Short mmCIF file of C-alpha atoms in Angstrom, two decimals:
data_model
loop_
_atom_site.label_atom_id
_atom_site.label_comp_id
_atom_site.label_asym_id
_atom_site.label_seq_id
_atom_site.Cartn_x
_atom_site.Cartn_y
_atom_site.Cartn_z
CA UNK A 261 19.25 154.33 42.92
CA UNK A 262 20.22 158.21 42.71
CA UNK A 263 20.86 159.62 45.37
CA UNK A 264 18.09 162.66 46.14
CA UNK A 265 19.10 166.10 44.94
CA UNK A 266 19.66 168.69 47.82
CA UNK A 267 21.09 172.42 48.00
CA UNK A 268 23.44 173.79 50.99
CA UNK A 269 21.52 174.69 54.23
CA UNK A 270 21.15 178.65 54.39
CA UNK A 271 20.66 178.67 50.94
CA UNK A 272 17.20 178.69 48.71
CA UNK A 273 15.50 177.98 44.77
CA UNK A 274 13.63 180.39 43.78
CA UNK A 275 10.30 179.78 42.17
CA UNK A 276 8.93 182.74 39.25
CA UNK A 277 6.32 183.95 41.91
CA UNK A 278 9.20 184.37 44.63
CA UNK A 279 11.33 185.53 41.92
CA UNK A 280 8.43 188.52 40.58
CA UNK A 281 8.57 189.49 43.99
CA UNK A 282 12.01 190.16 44.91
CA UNK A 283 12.22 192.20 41.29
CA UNK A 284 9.08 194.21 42.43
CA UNK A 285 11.46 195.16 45.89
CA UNK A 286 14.53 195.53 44.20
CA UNK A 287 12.81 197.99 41.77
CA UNK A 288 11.22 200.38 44.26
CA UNK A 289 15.17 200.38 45.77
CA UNK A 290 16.56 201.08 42.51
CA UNK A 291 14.01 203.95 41.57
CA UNK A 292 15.03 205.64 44.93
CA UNK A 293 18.68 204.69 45.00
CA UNK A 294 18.62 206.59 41.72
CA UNK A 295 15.87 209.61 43.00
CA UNK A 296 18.58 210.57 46.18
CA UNK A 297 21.46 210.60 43.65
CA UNK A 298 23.16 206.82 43.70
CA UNK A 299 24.95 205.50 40.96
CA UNK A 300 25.56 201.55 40.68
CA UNK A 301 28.33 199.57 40.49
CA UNK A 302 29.07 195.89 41.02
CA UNK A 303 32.01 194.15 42.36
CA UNK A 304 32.92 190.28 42.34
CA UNK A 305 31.52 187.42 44.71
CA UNK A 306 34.83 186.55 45.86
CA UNK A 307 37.87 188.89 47.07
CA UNK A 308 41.49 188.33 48.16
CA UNK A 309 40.92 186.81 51.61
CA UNK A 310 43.31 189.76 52.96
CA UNK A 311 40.71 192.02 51.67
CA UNK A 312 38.02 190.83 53.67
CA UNK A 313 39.64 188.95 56.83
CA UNK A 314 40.88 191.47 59.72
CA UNK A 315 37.53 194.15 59.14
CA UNK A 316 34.90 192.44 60.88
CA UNK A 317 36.29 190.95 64.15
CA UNK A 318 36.75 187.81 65.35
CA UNK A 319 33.05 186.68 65.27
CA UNK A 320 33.30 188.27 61.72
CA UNK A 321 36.02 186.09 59.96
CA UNK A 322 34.85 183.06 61.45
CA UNK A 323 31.91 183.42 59.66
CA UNK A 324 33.52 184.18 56.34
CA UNK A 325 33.09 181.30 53.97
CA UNK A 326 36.85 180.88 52.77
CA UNK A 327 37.47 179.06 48.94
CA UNK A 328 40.33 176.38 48.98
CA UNK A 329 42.63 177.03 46.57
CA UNK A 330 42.30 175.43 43.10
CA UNK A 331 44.16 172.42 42.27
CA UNK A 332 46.33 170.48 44.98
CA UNK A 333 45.67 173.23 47.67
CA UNK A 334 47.85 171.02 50.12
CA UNK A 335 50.35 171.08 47.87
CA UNK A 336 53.53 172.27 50.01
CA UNK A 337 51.45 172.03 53.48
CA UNK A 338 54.19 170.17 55.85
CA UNK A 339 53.33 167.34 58.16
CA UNK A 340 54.10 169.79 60.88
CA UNK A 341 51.03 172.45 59.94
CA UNK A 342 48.48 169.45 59.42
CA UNK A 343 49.41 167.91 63.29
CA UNK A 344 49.16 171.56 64.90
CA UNK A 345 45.41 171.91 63.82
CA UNK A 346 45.40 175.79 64.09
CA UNK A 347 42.44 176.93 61.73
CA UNK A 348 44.25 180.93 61.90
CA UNK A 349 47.75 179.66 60.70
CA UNK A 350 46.44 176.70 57.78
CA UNK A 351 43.71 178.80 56.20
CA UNK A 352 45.92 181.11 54.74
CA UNK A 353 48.18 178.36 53.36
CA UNK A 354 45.26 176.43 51.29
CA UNK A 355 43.21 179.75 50.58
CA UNK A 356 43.87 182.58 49.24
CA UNK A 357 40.24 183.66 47.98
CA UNK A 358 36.93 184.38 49.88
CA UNK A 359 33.43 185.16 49.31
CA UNK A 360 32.47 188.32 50.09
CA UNK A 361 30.33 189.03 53.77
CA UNK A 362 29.69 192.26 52.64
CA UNK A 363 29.29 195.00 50.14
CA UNK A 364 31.11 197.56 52.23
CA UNK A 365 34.91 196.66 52.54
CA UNK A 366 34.56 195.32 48.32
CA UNK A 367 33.40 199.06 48.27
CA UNK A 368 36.60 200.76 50.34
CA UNK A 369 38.49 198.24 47.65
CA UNK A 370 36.47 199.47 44.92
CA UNK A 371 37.19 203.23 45.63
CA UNK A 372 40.91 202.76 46.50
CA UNK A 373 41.58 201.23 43.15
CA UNK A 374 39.29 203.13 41.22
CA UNK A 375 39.80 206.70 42.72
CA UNK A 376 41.42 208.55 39.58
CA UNK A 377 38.48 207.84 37.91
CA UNK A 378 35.47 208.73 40.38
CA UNK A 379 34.32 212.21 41.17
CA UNK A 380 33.79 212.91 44.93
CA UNK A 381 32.12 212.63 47.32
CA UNK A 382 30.97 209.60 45.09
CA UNK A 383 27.32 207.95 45.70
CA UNK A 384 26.86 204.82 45.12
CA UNK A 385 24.65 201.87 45.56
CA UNK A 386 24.70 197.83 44.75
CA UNK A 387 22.56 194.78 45.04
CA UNK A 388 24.37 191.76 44.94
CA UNK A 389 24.40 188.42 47.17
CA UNK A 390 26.92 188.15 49.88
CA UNK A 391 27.67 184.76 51.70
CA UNK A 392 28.03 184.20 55.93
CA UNK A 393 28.32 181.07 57.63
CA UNK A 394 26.01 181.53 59.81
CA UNK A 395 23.87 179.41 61.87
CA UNK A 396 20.66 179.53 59.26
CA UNK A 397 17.21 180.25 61.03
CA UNK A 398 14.40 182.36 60.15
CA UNK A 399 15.03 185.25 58.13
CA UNK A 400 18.70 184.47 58.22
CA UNK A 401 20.33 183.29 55.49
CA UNK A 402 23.58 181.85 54.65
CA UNK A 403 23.24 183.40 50.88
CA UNK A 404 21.40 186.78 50.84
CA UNK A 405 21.20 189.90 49.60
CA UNK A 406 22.36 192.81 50.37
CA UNK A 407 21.10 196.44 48.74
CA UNK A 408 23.36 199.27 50.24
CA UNK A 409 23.87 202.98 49.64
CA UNK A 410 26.76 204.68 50.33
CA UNK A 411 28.55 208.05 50.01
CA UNK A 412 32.09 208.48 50.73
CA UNK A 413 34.41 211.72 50.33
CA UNK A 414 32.14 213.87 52.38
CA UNK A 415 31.96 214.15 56.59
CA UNK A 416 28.89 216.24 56.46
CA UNK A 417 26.51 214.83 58.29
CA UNK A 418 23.61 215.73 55.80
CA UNK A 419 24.58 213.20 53.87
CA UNK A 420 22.90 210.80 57.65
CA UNK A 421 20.16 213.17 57.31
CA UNK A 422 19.60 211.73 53.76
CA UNK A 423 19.70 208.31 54.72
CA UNK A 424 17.00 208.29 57.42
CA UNK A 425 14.90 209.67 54.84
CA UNK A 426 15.81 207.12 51.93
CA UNK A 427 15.11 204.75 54.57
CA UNK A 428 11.84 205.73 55.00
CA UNK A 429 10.86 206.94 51.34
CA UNK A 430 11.58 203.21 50.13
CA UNK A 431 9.33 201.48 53.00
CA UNK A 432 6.98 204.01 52.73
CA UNK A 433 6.79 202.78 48.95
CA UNK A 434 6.61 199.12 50.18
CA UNK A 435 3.59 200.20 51.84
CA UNK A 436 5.47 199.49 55.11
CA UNK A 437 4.44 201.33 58.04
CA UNK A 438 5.55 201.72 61.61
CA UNK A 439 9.16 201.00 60.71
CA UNK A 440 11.88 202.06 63.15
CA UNK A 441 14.86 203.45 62.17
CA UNK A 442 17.39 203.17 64.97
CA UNK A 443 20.21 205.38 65.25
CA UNK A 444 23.46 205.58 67.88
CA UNK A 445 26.57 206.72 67.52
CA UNK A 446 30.22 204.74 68.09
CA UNK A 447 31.47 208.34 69.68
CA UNK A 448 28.35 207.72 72.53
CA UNK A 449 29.92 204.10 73.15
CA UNK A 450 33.37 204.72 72.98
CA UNK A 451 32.70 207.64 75.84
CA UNK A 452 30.26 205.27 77.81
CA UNK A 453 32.99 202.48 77.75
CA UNK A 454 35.76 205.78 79.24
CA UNK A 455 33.57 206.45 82.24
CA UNK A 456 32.70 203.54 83.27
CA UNK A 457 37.17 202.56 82.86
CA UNK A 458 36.55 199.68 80.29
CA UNK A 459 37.99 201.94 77.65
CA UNK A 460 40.66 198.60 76.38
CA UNK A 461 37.74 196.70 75.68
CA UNK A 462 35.85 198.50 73.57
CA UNK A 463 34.50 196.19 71.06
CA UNK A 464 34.34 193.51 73.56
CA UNK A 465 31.64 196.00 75.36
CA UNK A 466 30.19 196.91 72.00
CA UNK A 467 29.74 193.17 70.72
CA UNK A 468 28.12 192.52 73.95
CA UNK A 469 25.91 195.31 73.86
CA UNK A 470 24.85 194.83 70.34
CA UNK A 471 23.08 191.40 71.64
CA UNK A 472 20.67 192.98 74.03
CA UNK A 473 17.62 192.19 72.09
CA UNK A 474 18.93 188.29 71.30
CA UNK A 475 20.18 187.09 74.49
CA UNK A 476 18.61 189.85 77.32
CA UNK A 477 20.23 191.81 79.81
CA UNK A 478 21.32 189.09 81.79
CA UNK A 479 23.16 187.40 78.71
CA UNK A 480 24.81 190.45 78.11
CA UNK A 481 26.63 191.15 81.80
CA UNK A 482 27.61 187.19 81.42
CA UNK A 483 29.30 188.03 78.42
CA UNK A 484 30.57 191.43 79.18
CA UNK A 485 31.64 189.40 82.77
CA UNK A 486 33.56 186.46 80.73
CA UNK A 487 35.25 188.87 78.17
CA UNK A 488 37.06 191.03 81.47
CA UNK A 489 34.83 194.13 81.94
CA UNK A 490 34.21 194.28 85.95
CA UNK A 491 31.32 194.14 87.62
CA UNK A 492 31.78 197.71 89.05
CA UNK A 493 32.14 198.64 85.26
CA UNK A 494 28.58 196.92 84.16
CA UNK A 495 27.04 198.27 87.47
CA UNK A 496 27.81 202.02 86.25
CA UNK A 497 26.21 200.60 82.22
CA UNK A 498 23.07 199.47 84.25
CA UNK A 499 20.98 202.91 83.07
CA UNK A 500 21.72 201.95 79.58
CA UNK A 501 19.51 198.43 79.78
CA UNK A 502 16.54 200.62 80.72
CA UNK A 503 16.73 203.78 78.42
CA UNK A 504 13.74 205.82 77.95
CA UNK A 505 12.00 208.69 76.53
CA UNK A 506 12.27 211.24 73.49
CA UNK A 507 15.05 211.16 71.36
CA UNK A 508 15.86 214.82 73.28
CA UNK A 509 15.37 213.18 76.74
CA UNK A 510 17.64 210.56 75.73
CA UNK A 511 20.37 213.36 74.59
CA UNK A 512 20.14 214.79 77.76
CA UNK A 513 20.22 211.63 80.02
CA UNK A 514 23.48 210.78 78.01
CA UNK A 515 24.90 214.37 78.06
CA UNK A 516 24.41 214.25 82.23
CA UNK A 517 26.49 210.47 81.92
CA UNK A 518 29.01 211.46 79.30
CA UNK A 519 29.73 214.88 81.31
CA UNK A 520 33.30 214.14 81.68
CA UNK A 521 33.85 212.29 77.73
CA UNK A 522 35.05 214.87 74.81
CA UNK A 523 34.52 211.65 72.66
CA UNK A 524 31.21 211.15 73.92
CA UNK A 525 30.04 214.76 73.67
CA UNK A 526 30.74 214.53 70.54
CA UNK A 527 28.72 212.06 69.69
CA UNK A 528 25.60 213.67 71.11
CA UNK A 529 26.01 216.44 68.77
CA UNK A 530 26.59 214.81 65.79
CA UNK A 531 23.16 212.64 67.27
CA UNK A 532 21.30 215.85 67.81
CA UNK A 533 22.07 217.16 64.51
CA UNK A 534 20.83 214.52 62.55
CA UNK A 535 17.73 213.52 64.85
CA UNK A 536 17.07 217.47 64.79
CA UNK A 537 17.07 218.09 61.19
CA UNK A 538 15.28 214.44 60.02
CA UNK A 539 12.54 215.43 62.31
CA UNK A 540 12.18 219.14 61.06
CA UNK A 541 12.28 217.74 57.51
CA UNK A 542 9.69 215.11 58.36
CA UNK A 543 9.31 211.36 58.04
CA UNK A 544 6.11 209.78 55.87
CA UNK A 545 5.89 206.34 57.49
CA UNK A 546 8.61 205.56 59.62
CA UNK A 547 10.05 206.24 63.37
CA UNK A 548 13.42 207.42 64.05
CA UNK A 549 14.69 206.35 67.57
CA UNK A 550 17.74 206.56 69.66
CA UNK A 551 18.67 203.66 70.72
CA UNK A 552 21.70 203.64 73.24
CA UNK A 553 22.27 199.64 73.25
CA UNK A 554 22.83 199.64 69.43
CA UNK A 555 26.09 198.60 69.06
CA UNK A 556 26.57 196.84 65.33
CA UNK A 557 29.47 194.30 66.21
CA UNK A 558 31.38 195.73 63.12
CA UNK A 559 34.72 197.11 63.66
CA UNK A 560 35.12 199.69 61.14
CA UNK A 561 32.16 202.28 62.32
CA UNK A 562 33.17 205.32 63.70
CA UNK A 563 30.21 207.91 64.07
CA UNK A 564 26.40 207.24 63.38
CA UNK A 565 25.19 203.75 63.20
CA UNK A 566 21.58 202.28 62.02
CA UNK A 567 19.27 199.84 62.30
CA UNK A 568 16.27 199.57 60.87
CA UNK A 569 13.15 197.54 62.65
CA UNK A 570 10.26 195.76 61.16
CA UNK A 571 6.65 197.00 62.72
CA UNK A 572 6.07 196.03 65.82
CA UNK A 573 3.13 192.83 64.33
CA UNK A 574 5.99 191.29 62.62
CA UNK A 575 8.85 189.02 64.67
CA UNK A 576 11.81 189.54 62.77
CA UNK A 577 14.91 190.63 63.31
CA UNK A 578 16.33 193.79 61.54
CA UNK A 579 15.57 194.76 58.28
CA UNK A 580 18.18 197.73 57.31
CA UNK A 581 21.74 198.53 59.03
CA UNK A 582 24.95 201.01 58.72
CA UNK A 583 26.73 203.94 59.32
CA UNK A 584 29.88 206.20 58.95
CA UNK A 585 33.22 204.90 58.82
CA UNK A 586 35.78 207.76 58.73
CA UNK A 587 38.75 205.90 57.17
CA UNK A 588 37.66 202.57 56.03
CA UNK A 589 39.38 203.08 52.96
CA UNK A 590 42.86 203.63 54.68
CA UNK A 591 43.10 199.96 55.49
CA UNK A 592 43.40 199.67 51.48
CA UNK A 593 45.92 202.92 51.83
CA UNK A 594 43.76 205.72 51.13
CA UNK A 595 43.56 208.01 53.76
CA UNK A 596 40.95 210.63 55.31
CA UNK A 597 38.36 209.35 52.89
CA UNK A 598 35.19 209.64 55.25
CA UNK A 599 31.84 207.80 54.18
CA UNK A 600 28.69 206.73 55.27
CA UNK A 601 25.99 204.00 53.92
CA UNK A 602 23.26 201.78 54.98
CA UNK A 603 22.27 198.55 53.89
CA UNK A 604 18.63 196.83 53.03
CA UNK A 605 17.76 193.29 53.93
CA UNK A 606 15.97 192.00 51.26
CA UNK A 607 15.47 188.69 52.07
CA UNK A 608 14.08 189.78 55.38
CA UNK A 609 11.89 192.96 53.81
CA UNK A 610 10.21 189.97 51.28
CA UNK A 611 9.47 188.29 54.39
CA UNK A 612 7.67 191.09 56.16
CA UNK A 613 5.72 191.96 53.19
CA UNK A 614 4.46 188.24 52.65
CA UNK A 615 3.66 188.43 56.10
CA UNK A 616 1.68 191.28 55.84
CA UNK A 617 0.10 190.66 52.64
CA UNK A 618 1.69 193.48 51.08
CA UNK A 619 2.65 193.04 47.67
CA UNK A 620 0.42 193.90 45.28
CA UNK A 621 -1.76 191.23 43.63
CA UNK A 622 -0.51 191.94 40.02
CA UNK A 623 3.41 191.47 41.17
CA UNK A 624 3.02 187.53 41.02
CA UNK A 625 0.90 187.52 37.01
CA UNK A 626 3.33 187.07 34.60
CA UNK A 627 1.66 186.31 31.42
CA UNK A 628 -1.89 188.01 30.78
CA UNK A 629 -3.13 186.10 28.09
CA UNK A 630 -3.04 182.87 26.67
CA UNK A 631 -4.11 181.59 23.39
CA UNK A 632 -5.28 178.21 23.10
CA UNK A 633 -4.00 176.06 20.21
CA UNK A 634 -6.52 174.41 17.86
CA UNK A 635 -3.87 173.17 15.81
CA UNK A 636 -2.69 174.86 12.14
CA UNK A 637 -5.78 176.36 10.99
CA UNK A 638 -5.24 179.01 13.52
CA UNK A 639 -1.52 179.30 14.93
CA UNK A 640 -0.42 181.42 12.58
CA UNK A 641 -3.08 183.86 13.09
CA UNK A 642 -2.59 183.50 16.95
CA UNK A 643 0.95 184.14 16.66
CA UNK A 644 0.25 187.11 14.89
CA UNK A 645 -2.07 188.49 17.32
CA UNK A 646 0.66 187.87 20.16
CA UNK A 647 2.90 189.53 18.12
CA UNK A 648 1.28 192.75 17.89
CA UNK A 649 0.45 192.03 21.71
CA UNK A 650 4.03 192.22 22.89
CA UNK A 651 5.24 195.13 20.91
CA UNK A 652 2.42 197.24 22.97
CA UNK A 653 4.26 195.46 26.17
CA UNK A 654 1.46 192.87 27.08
CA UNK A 655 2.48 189.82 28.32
CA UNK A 656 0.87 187.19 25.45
CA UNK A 657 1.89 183.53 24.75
CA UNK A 658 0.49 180.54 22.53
CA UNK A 659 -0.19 177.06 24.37
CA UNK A 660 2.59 175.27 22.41
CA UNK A 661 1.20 171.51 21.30
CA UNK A 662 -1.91 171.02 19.78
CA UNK A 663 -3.57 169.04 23.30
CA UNK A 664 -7.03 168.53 24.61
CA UNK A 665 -8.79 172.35 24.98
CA UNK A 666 -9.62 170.98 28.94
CA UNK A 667 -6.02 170.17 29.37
CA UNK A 668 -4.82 174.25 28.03
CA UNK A 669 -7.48 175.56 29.93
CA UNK A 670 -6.20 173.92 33.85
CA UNK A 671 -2.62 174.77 31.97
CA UNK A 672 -3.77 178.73 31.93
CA UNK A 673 -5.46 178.35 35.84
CA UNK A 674 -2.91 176.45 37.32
CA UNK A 675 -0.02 179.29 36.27
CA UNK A 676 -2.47 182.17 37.33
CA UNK A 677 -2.68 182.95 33.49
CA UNK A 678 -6.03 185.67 33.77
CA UNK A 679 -7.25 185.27 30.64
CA UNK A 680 -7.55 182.72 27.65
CA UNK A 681 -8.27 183.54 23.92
CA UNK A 682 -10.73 180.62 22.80
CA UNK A 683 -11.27 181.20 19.41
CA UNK A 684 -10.02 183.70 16.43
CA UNK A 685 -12.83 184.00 14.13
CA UNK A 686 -11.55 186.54 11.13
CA UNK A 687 -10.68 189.84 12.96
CA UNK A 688 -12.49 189.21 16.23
CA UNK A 689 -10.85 186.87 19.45
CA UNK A 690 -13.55 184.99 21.62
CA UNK A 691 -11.91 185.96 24.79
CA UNK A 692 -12.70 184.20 28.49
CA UNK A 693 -11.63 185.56 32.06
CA UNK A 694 -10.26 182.86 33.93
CA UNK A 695 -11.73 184.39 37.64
CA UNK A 696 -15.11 185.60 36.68
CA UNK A 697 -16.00 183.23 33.85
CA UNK A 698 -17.47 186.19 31.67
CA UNK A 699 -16.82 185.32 27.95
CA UNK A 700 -16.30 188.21 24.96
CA UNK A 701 -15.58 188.84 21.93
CA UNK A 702 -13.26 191.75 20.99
CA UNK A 703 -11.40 192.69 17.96
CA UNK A 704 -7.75 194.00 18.35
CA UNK A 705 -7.77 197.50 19.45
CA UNK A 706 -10.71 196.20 22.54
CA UNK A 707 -8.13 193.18 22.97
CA UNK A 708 -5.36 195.63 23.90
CA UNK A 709 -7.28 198.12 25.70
CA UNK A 710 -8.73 195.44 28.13
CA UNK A 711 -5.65 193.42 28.63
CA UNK A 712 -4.01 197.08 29.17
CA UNK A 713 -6.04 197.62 32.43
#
């Protein structure tokens, strides 16, 4: 007996209505991407494994799904590396290729061997899968997409300004409303972690942090305890579990803490710049807020960071994330090449809208009109008609074999097929609606005006 046919947990098929759908979000992206100035590009699914490994943390490259290399790949492995069972010192022996967890450090790459031929800054955007071995659960994903936008060659921090409102002019399209758009800054964390003297363990504070909303403030000081920070240390952080207000009361709770941090203070003005100016220049749908617990366990961040949530009806974790690195690009050897970019979940964002009943109903109909097949006497005709269907862009196709009418008919209703041509009779088309059951005859210019509506 053969065996039953399965896919990879984390993963997913796709069926044509799921598949409509994603191209109706990836379209309102692309239309925007495009409005604000992006360019796209694509990159391959897999990298050099010293591309990727090293630029996301630990947590990071243990979820990095690594590709054994082809052929004997323990070809020239010695006894002695097999009995010492040390994942960090055989991995790079048997692979030398890995798919990529992102689409920002295949970016840095991108720019740092394409550089002589790109005009800066350069704006770019790209919607491609990425792969994570992650523990799959709702609207996580072990195969997903990502849909980023980034600029790099340029520190001003306009270019932040014009991502909070890309943000929001793509959900506003998506008819999404009451999305928050989160923003911190690494500067803010980095001077939080000098006052309170936990300075050398900086990213074990920010990883920590950055879990707030999964495990609660309890989970975090456990953490924060277990990875060295001292009690007196997460004692002096407890404001930060409870922070609340305006975005300018928050400023000025943090500019009372961070008193004593250069790094810090700068943070708060690069926060009040962008905060200042997005709110002057005025969001349609969405809500910007400060959020002094967003961390983003990603190394390579280094001055605003996002994150984007879902409205408050929906539970779901975030939808949109990123932020400015200032030299990402100089682990590939180019240096002082400053950028910025955020990132759409689209898996996530389909999710939300399905929730919501948000697409639009005309998304999931992919053909409009069927013709039924009576056999020869008419298929040629019908073909014809299709024919001059499709080159004015209407979605037309003939029921292929020659079965019972009752048989084409459930055919047309069980794809969502709206309307069915019965019968050609000279220059006229007997034409039923599949919903309302009205019946009528139309000749061609009627047949393409009403399947145009």
């Amino acid at each position: 007996m053969a065996q039953k046919p399965s896919i990879p947990k984390g993963t997913r098929d796709f069926s044509p209505a799921e598949v409509a759908k994603r191209n109706y979000i990836i379209s309102i992206m692309r239309t925007h991407f495009e409005n604000f100035g992006y360019q796209p590009i694509e990159t391959p699914s897999f990298e050099n494994s010293d591309t990727l490994m090293g630029k996301y943390g630990d947590e990071g490259d243990r979820l990095i799904f690594k590709i054994l290399n082809s052929g004997d790949y323990l070809d020239g492995i010695s006894a002695d590396d097999l009995q010492i069972k040390n994942y960090k010192q055989l991995t790079p022996k048997i692979s030398e290729k890995a798919l990529r967890y992102d689409l920002t450090v295949p970016f840095a790459r991108y720019v740092v061997q394409h550089q002589s031929e790109m005009e800066f800054p350069f704006k770019r955007y790209q919607i491609q899968p990425v792969w994570r071995a992650d523990r799959p659960q709702k609207g996580r994903f072990r195969e997903f997409y990502q849909c980023d936008a980034d600029v790099v060659g340029s520190t001003s921090l306009w270019q932040e300004v014009e991502l909070v409102q890309l943000y929001d002019s793509v959900f506003t399209a998506l008819g999404l409303d009451g999305v928050t758009i989160k923003i911190n800054n690494r500067k803010i964390l980095s001077g939080i972690a000098e006052v309170i003297g936990a300075s050398d363990k900086l990213i074990d504070f920010t990883v920590a942090l950055d879990k707030l909303d999964k495990i609660g403030e309890e989970g975090v000081k456990n953490e924060m305890l277990e990875k060295g920070i001292s009690d007196v240390a997460i004692q002096k952080v407890q404001p930060l579990f409870s922070f609340s207000g305006s975005i300018e009361e928050k400023l000025a709770k943090l500019s009372t803490l961070l008193s004593k941090s250069e790094e810090g203070k700068k943070g708060i003005a690069e926060l009040h710049f962008i905060c200042e100016n997005a709110i002057k220049l005025g969001l349609q749908k969405s809500i910007l807020d400060l959020d002094v617990t967003l961390a983003r366990g990603l190394n390579y961040y280094t001055g605003a960071i996002f994150e984007v949530a879902p409205p408050n009806s929906v539970s779901m974790g975030s939808i949109g994330g990123g932020g400015r690195y200032d030299d990402l690009t100089g682990i590939f050897g180019l240096k002082d090449m400053s950028g910025v970019g955020i990132s759409f979940g689209l898996d996530r964002i389909y999710l939300v809208l399905e929730e919501l009943n948000l697409f639009p109903q005309t998304v999931s109909i992919a053909t409009k009109v069927l013709f039924l097949n009576f056999g020869e006497s008419q298929t040629f005709d019908a073909m014809k008609a299709i024919t001059l269907l499709r080159n004015q862009n209407i979605k037309a196709e003939m029921y292929p074999d020659n079965a019972k009418i009752d048989k084409q008919f459930k055919h047309a209703e069980r794809r969502g097929i709206p309307f069915v041509v019965k019968e050609i009779v000279g220059s006229s088309f007997m034409v039923k609606d599949i919903q309302t059951g009205e019946q009528m005859q139309l000749n061609s210019e009627e047949l393409i005006h009403k399947l145009s509506d």
